[in-house]
CSV table of C-alpha atoms in Angstrom, one decimal:
chain,number,residue,atom,x,y,z
A,1,UNK,CA,0.1,0.0,0.0
A,2,UNK,CA,1.5,3.3,-1.1
A,3,UNK,CA,0.3,6.8,-1.2
A,4,UNK,CA,0.2,8.6,-4.5
A,5,UNK,CA,1.3,12.0,-5.4
A,6,UNK,CA,0.1,13.8,-8.5
A,7,UNK,CA,2.8,14.3,-11.0
A,8,UNK,CA,2.1,17.9,-11.6
A,9,UNK,CA,2.7,18.4,-8.0
A,10,UNK,CA,6.2,16.9,-8.2
A,11,UNK,CA,6.9,18.9,-11.4
A,12,UNK,CA,5.8,22.2,-9.8
A,13,UNK,CA,7.9,21.5,-6.7
A,14,UNK,CA,11.1,20.8,-8.7
A,15,UNK,CA,10.4,24.0,-10.9
A,16,UNK,CA,9.9,26.2,-7.9
A,17,UNK,CA,13.0,24.7,-6.1
A,18,UNK,CA,15.1,25.5,-9.1
A,19,UNK,CA,13.7,28.9,-9.5
A,20,UNK,CA,14.1,29.7,-5.8
A,21,UNK,CA,17.7,28.7,-5.6
A,22,UNK,CA,18.7,30.2,-8.9
A,23,UNK,CA,16.8,33.5,-8.8
A,24,UNK,CA,16.3,34.4,-5.2
A,25,UNK,CA,18.8,32.7,-2.9
A,26,UNK,CA,21.9,32.6,-5.0
A,27,UNK,CA,21.0,34.8,-7.8
A,28,UNK,CA,24.6,35.6,-8.8
A,29,UNK,CA,26.2,32.4,-8.0
A,30,UNK,CA,25.0,29.6,-10.2
A,31,UNK,CA,27.6,27.2,-9.1
A,32,UNK,CA,26.5,27.5,-5.4
A,33,UNK,CA,22.9,27.2,-6.4
A,34,UNK,CA,23.8,24.0,-8.4
A,35,UNK,CA,25.7,22.5,-5.5
A,36,UNK,CA,22.8,23.2,-3.1
A,37,UNK,CA,20.3,21.6,-5.4
A,38,UNK,CA,22.7,18.7,-5.8
A,39,UNK,CA,22.8,18.3,-2.0
A,40,UNK,CA,19.1,18.1,-1.7
A,41,UNK,CA,19.0,15.5,-4.5
A,42,UNK,CA,21.7,13.6,-2.6
A,43,UNK,CA,19.7,13.3,0.6
A,44,UNK,CA,16.6,12.3,-1.4
A,45,UNK,CA,18.5,9.7,-3.3
A,46,UNK,CA,20.0,8.4,0.0
A,47,UNK,CA,16.7,7.9,1.6
A,48,UNK,CA,15.0,6.6,-1.5
A,49,UNK,CA,17.6,3.9,-2.1
A,50,UNK,CA,17.2,2.7,1.5
A,51,UNK,CA,13.5,2.2,0.8
A,52,UNK,CA,13.8,0.6,-2.6
A,53,UNK,CA,16.5,-1.9,-1.7
A,54,UNK,CA,14.4,-3.3,1.1
A,55,UNK,CA,13.3,-6.6,-0.1
A,56,UNK,CA,16.3,-7.4,-2.3
A,57,UNK,CA,19.3,-9.5,-1.7
A,58,UNK,CA,22.6,-7.7,-1.5
A,59,UNK,CA,24.5,-6.6,-4.6
A,60,UNK,CA,27.6,-8.4,-5.5
A,61,UNK,CA,29.4,-5.7,-7.5
A,62,UNK,CA,29.1,-2.3,-9.0
A,63,UNK,CA,27.4,-3.5,-12.1
A,64,UNK,CA,24.7,-5.0,-10.1
A,65,UNK,CA,24.1,-1.8,-8.2
A,66,UNK,CA,24.1,0.3,-11.5
A,67,UNK,CA,21.6,-2.2,-13.0
A,68,UNK,CA,19.4,-1.7,-9.9
A,69,UNK,CA,19.5,2.0,-10.5
A,70,UNK,CA,18.6,1.6,-14.1
A,71,UNK,CA,15.7,-0.9,-13.7
A,72,UNK,CA,14.1,-0.9,-10.2
A,73,UNK,CA,15.1,2.6,-9.0
A,74,UNK,CA,14.2,4.2,-12.2
A,75,UNK,CA,10.9,2.3,-12.4
A,76,UNK,CA,9.9,3.5,-8.9
A,77,UNK,CA,10.6,7.0,-9.7
A,78,UNK,CA,9.6,7.4,-13.3
A,79,UNK,CA,7.5,4.3,-14.2
A,80,UNK,CA,10.0,3.3,-16.8
A,81,UNK,CA,13.5,1.9,-17.0
A,82,UNK,CA,16.6,3.4,-18.3
A,83,UNK,CA,16.6,3.0,-22.1
A,84,UNK,CA,20.2,2.5,-22.7
A,85,UNK,CA,23.2,1.6,-20.5
A,86,UNK,CA,26.8,1.8,-21.8
A,87,UNK,CA,30.0,1.2,-19.9
A,88,UNK,CA,33.7,1.4,-20.7
A,89,UNK,CA,34.3,-1.4,-18.1
A,90,UNK,CA,36.6,0.9,-16.4
A,91,UNK,CA,34.3,2.6,-14.0
A,92,UNK,CA,32.3,4.9,-16.3
A,93,UNK,CA,28.6,4.3,-17.0
A,94,UNK,CA,26.3,6.2,-19.3
A,95,UNK,CA,22.6,5.8,-18.4
A,96,UNK,CA,20.4,7.2,-21.2
A,97,UNK,CA,16.8,8.0,-20.9
A,98,UNK,CA,15.1,8.8,-24.1
A,99,UNK,CA,12.3,10.8,-22.6
A,100,UNK,CA,13.3,12.0,-19.2
A,101,UNK,CA,10.1,12.6,-17.1
A,102,UNK,CA,11.1,15.6,-15.3
A,103,UNK,CA,12.2,17.5,-18.4
A,104,UNK,CA,9.3,16.3,-20.6
A,105,UNK,CA,7.0,19.3,-19.9
A,106,UNK,CA,9.7,21.9,-20.3
A,107,UNK,CA,9.6,24.3,-23.0
A,108,UNK,CA,12.6,24.1,-25.4
A,109,UNK,CA,12.1,27.5,-27.1
A,110,UNK,CA,14.6,30.2,-26.0
A,111,UNK,CA,12.8,33.4,-25.2
A,112,UNK,CA,14.2,36.5,-23.6
A,113,UNK,CA,13.4,36.8,-20.0
A,114,UNK,CA,13.4,40.6,-19.7
A,115,UNK,CA,12.6,43.1,-22.4
A,116,UNK,CA,15.5,45.6,-21.9
A,117,UNK,CA,18.4,43.3,-23.0
A,118,UNK,CA,20.0,45.0,-26.0
A,119,UNK,CA,19.0,43.4,-29.3
A,120,UNK,CA,22.4,42.2,-30.4
A,121,UNK,CA,23.0,40.1,-27.3
A,122,UNK,CA,19.5,39.0,-26.7
A,123,UNK,CA,19.8,35.9,-28.8
A,124,UNK,CA,23.0,34.7,-27.2
A,125,UNK,CA,22.0,35.5,-23.8
A,126,UNK,CA,18.6,33.8,-24.2
A,127,UNK,CA,20.2,30.6,-25.6
A,128,UNK,CA,22.7,30.7,-22.7
A,129,UNK,CA,19.9,31.1,-20.3
A,130,UNK,CA,17.8,28.4,-22.0
A,131,UNK,CA,20.6,25.9,-21.9
A,132,UNK,CA,21.3,26.8,-18.2
A,133,UNK,CA,17.7,26.0,-17.1
A,134,UNK,CA,17.5,22.3,-17.9
A,135,UNK,CA,21.0,22.0,-16.5
A,136,UNK,CA,19.9,23.3,-13.3
A,137,UNK,CA,16.9,21.0,-13.2
A,138,UNK,CA,19.3,18.1,-13.9
A,139,UNK,CA,21.5,18.9,-10.8
A,140,UNK,CA,18.7,17.5,-8.7
A,141,UNK,CA,18.4,14.2,-10.7
A,142,UNK,CA,22.3,13.9,-10.7
A,143,UNK,CA,22.2,14.3,-6.8
A,144,UNK,CA,19.5,11.6,-6.5
A,145,UNK,CA,21.6,9.1,-8.4
A,146,UNK,CA,24.7,10.1,-6.6
A,147,UNK,CA,23.0,9.8,-3.1
A,148,UNK,CA,21.5,6.4,-4.1
A,149,UNK,CA,24.9,5.0,-5.2
A,150,UNK,CA,26.7,6.4,-2.2
A,151,UNK,CA,24.3,4.6,0.1
A,152,UNK,CA,25.0,1.4,-1.7
A,153,UNK,CA,28.7,1.9,-1.0
A,154,UNK,CA,29.8,3.2,-4.4
A,155,UNK,CA,31.5,6.6,-4.4
A,156,UNK,CA,30.9,8.3,-7.7
A,157,UNK,CA,30.5,11.5,-9.6
A,158,UNK,CA,27.4,12.1,-11.7
A,159,UNK,CA,26.9,14.6,-14.5
A,160,UNK,CA,24.2,15.0,-17.1
A,161,UNK,CA,24.4,15.6,-20.7
A,162,UNK,CA,21.4,17.3,-22.4
A,163,UNK,CA,22.5,17.7,-26.0
A,164,UNK,CA,19.3,15.9,-27.3
A,165,UNK,CA,16.3,17.1,-25.2
A,166,UNK,CA,14.1,15.4,-24.1
A,167,UNK,CA,16.6,12.6,-24.1
A,168,UNK,CA,18.9,12.8,-21.3
A,169,UNK,CA,22.2,11.0,-20.4
A,170,UNK,CA,23.7,10.6,-17.0
A,171,UNK,CA,27.3,9.9,-16.9
A,172,UNK,CA,28.4,8.0,-13.7
A,173,UNK,CA,32.1,7.9,-12.9
A,174,UNK,CA,33.0,5.6,-10.1
A,175,UNK,CA,35.9,6.8,-8.0
A,176,UNK,CA,38.6,4.1,-7.6
B,1,UNK,CA,11.4,-12.5,25.1
B,2,UNK,CA,13.4,-10.0,23.3
B,3,UNK,CA,15.8,-8.1,25.5
B,4,UNK,CA,17.4,-5.7,23.0
B,5,UNK,CA,17.3,-4.4,19.5
B,6,UNK,CA,19.9,-2.3,17.9
B,7,UNK,CA,20.5,-0.5,14.6
B,8,UNK,CA,24.2,0.0,13.6
B,9,UNK,CA,25.3,2.1,10.7
B,10,UNK,CA,27.7,1.1,8.0
B,11,UNK,CA,30.7,2.6,9.9
B,12,UNK,CA,29.7,0.6,12.9
B,13,UNK,CA,28.3,3.8,14.5
B,14,UNK,CA,25.2,3.0,16.7
B,15,UNK,CA,22.0,4.6,15.3
B,16,UNK,CA,19.6,3.1,17.8
B,17,UNK,CA,19.7,0.8,20.8
B,18,UNK,CA,16.9,-0.1,22.8
B,19,UNK,CA,16.7,-2.6,25.6
B,20,UNK,CA,13.6,-4.0,27.0
B,21,UNK,CA,14.6,-5.2,30.5
B,22,UNK,CA,15.8,-3.6,33.6
B,23,UNK,CA,18.4,-0.9,33.3
B,24,UNK,CA,21.2,-2.6,35.1
B,25,UNK,CA,21.6,-5.1,32.3
B,26,UNK,CA,21.8,-2.4,29.7
B,27,UNK,CA,25.6,-2.1,29.6
B,28,UNK,CA,26.0,-5.9,29.2
B,29,UNK,CA,23.5,-5.9,26.3
B,30,UNK,CA,25.3,-3.0,24.6
B,31,UNK,CA,28.6,-5.1,24.9
B,32,UNK,CA,26.9,-8.1,23.4
B,33,UNK,CA,25.6,-6.0,20.5
B,34,UNK,CA,29.1,-4.6,20.1
B,35,UNK,CA,30.7,-8.1,19.9
B,36,UNK,CA,28.1,-9.3,17.5
B,37,UNK,CA,29.2,-6.7,15.0
B,38,UNK,CA,32.5,-8.5,14.6
B,39,UNK,CA,30.7,-11.6,13.8
B,40,UNK,CA,28.5,-9.9,11.2
B,41,UNK,CA,31.7,-8.6,9.5
B,42,UNK,CA,33.1,-12.0,9.6
B,43,UNK,CA,30.1,-13.6,8.1
B,44,UNK,CA,29.9,-11.1,5.3
B,45,UNK,CA,33.6,-11.1,4.3
B,46,UNK,CA,34.3,-14.8,4.5
B,47,UNK,CA,31.2,-16.7,3.3
B,48,UNK,CA,31.6,-20.3,4.3
B,49,UNK,CA,29.4,-21.5,1.4
B,50,UNK,CA,28.9,-19.4,-1.7
B,51,UNK,CA,25.4,-20.1,-2.7
B,52,UNK,CA,21.9,-19.0,-1.8
B,53,UNK,CA,23.2,-17.6,1.5
B,54,UNK,CA,25.7,-15.4,0.0
B,55,UNK,CA,23.6,-12.3,-0.6
B,56,UNK,CA,20.8,-12.8,1.7
B,57,UNK,CA,19.9,-9.9,4.1
B,58,UNK,CA,19.0,-12.2,7.0
B,59,UNK,CA,22.2,-13.5,8.6
B,60,UNK,CA,20.6,-15.9,11.0
B,61,UNK,CA,21.9,-16.8,14.5
B,62,UNK,CA,25.2,-15.0,15.0
B,63,UNK,CA,26.3,-16.6,18.1
B,64,UNK,CA,24.6,-18.0,21.3
B,65,UNK,CA,26.0,-16.7,24.7
B,66,UNK,CA,25.2,-18.2,28.0
B,67,UNK,CA,21.5,-17.3,28.1
B,68,UNK,CA,21.1,-15.1,25.0
B,69,UNK,CA,20.7,-15.7,21.4
B,70,UNK,CA,21.9,-13.0,18.9
B,71,UNK,CA,20.4,-12.7,15.4
B,72,UNK,CA,21.7,-10.4,12.6
B,73,UNK,CA,20.3,-8.8,9.5
B,74,UNK,CA,22.3,-6.7,7.1
B,75,UNK,CA,20.7,-4.4,4.5
B,76,UNK,CA,21.8,-3.4,1.1
B,77,UNK,CA,23.1,-0.1,2.5
B,78,UNK,CA,25.4,-1.9,5.0
B,79,UNK,CA,23.1,-1.1,8.0
B,80,UNK,CA,23.0,-3.8,10.5
B,81,UNK,CA,20.2,-4.8,12.7
B,82,UNK,CA,20.9,-6.9,15.9
B,83,UNK,CA,18.3,-8.7,17.9
B,84,UNK,CA,19.1,-10.1,21.3
B,85,UNK,CA,16.6,-12.6,22.7
B,86,UNK,CA,16.4,-15.0,25.7
B,87,UNK,CA,13.9,-17.3,24.1
B,88,UNK,CA,15.2,-20.9,23.8
B,89,UNK,CA,13.1,-22.0,20.9
B,90,UNK,CA,12.8,-19.2,18.5
B,91,UNK,CA,11.4,-20.0,15.1
B,92,UNK,CA,13.5,-18.9,12.1
B,93,UNK,CA,10.3,-17.6,10.4
B,94,UNK,CA,9.4,-15.5,13.4
B,95,UNK,CA,12.8,-13.8,13.5
B,96,UNK,CA,12.6,-13.1,9.7
B,97,UNK,CA,9.2,-11.6,10.1
B,98,UNK,CA,10.4,-9.5,12.9
B,99,UNK,CA,13.4,-8.2,10.9
B,100,UNK,CA,11.1,-7.5,8.0
B,101,UNK,CA,8.7,-5.3,10.0
B,102,UNK,CA,11.7,-3.7,11.7
B,103,UNK,CA,13.3,-2.8,8.4
B,104,UNK,CA,10.0,-1.2,7.2
B,105,UNK,CA,9.9,0.8,10.5
B,106,UNK,CA,13.6,1.8,10.0
B,107,UNK,CA,13.0,2.9,6.3
B,108,UNK,CA,10.1,5.0,7.4
B,109,UNK,CA,12.2,6.6,10.2
B,110,UNK,CA,15.1,7.6,8.0
B,111,UNK,CA,12.8,8.9,5.3
B,112,UNK,CA,12.0,11.7,7.7
B,113,UNK,CA,13.4,14.8,6.1
B,114,UNK,CA,14.5,16.1,9.6
B,115,UNK,CA,16.6,12.9,10.3
B,116,UNK,CA,20.3,13.5,9.6
B,117,UNK,CA,21.9,10.3,8.0
B,118,UNK,CA,24.6,9.0,10.2
B,119,UNK,CA,23.1,10.5,13.4
B,120,UNK,CA,21.0,8.7,16.1
B,121,UNK,CA,17.3,8.0,15.4
B,122,UNK,CA,15.3,10.2,17.7
B,123,UNK,CA,11.9,9.7,16.4
B,124,UNK,CA,9.3,8.7,19.0
B,125,UNK,CA,7.1,7.2,16.3
B,126,UNK,CA,9.9,4.8,15.5
B,127,UNK,CA,10.4,3.9,19.2
B,128,UNK,CA,6.8,3.2,19.5
B,129,UNK,CA,6.6,1.1,16.3
B,130,UNK,CA,9.7,-0.9,17.5
B,131,UNK,CA,8.1,-1.6,20.9
B,132,UNK,CA,4.9,-2.7,19.2
B,133,UNK,CA,6.8,-5.1,16.9
B,134,UNK,CA,8.7,-6.5,19.9
B,135,UNK,CA,5.5,-7.0,21.9
B,136,UNK,CA,3.9,-8.9,19.1
B,137,UNK,CA,7.0,-11.1,18.6
B,138,UNK,CA,6.3,-14.8,18.8
B,139,UNK,CA,2.6,-14.3,19.1
B,140,UNK,CA,1.9,-13.7,15.4
B,141,UNK,CA,3.3,-17.0,14.1
B,142,UNK,CA,-0.2,-18.4,13.6
B,143,UNK,CA,-1.7,-15.2,12.3
């Protein structure tokens, strides 16, 4: 028996969290905002991994844990599995989701935020800003994956690649 | 009768210890829990038989002392649950059931956003839940 949450609720919460950290709390320091959002995701991932590994036997190695993330963890969070998993067998994994749920409702058209940006710079600034926004949202998801893996005993660094929205790849580098 | 339950984190830091008998035995029970951590480590690192028991969460009877039996359970996140009981004829299924409910209670307790991972569990709800599980231990085998 589990309780359900409406998806629009989760989307709104994530959007508002990113907007608050980027625009109000750390308006001029995007790296600090990113690391705070990452830390929130870390704690969430930590707690979620505890819950979702409850009934399962223990993992034997790193690949098992990554497969758990790709299959069970992702299905619990997004009702689908990771579409593609690649590895270089030396501690780097690429998890690709062809339609990342938390970005699926995000508009991809760059549009200027405020009207008094000079005309020549508006295109570049708007594109820059549009590229930053999904990156900020992805810091949370990267934090979730990192927290979950840390709780399973795997120290790693996670980054996201959004060159082909709405598909999204997460690159996990396991620290030796 | 269960005398003590303990939750120990993955760096062998105690997260929750609760004894259910008189207070003057508490130190001895803490000591027993501490010793059992070594047994858990040994069981996990040197599996005697590599087979279905290799990756199970329930570790079974760790070691019997003069009048206590100590059971262990290791989660995927390297958190250990230790159960000390004085019952002589404890059914395996009962202990497994206990640990399953205890694990569920533990997961709920640490999903609390105000709980700091690595610190002791201070939730009263968790303490109540644990004492309920302990009270119904052994009686629910036919339910």
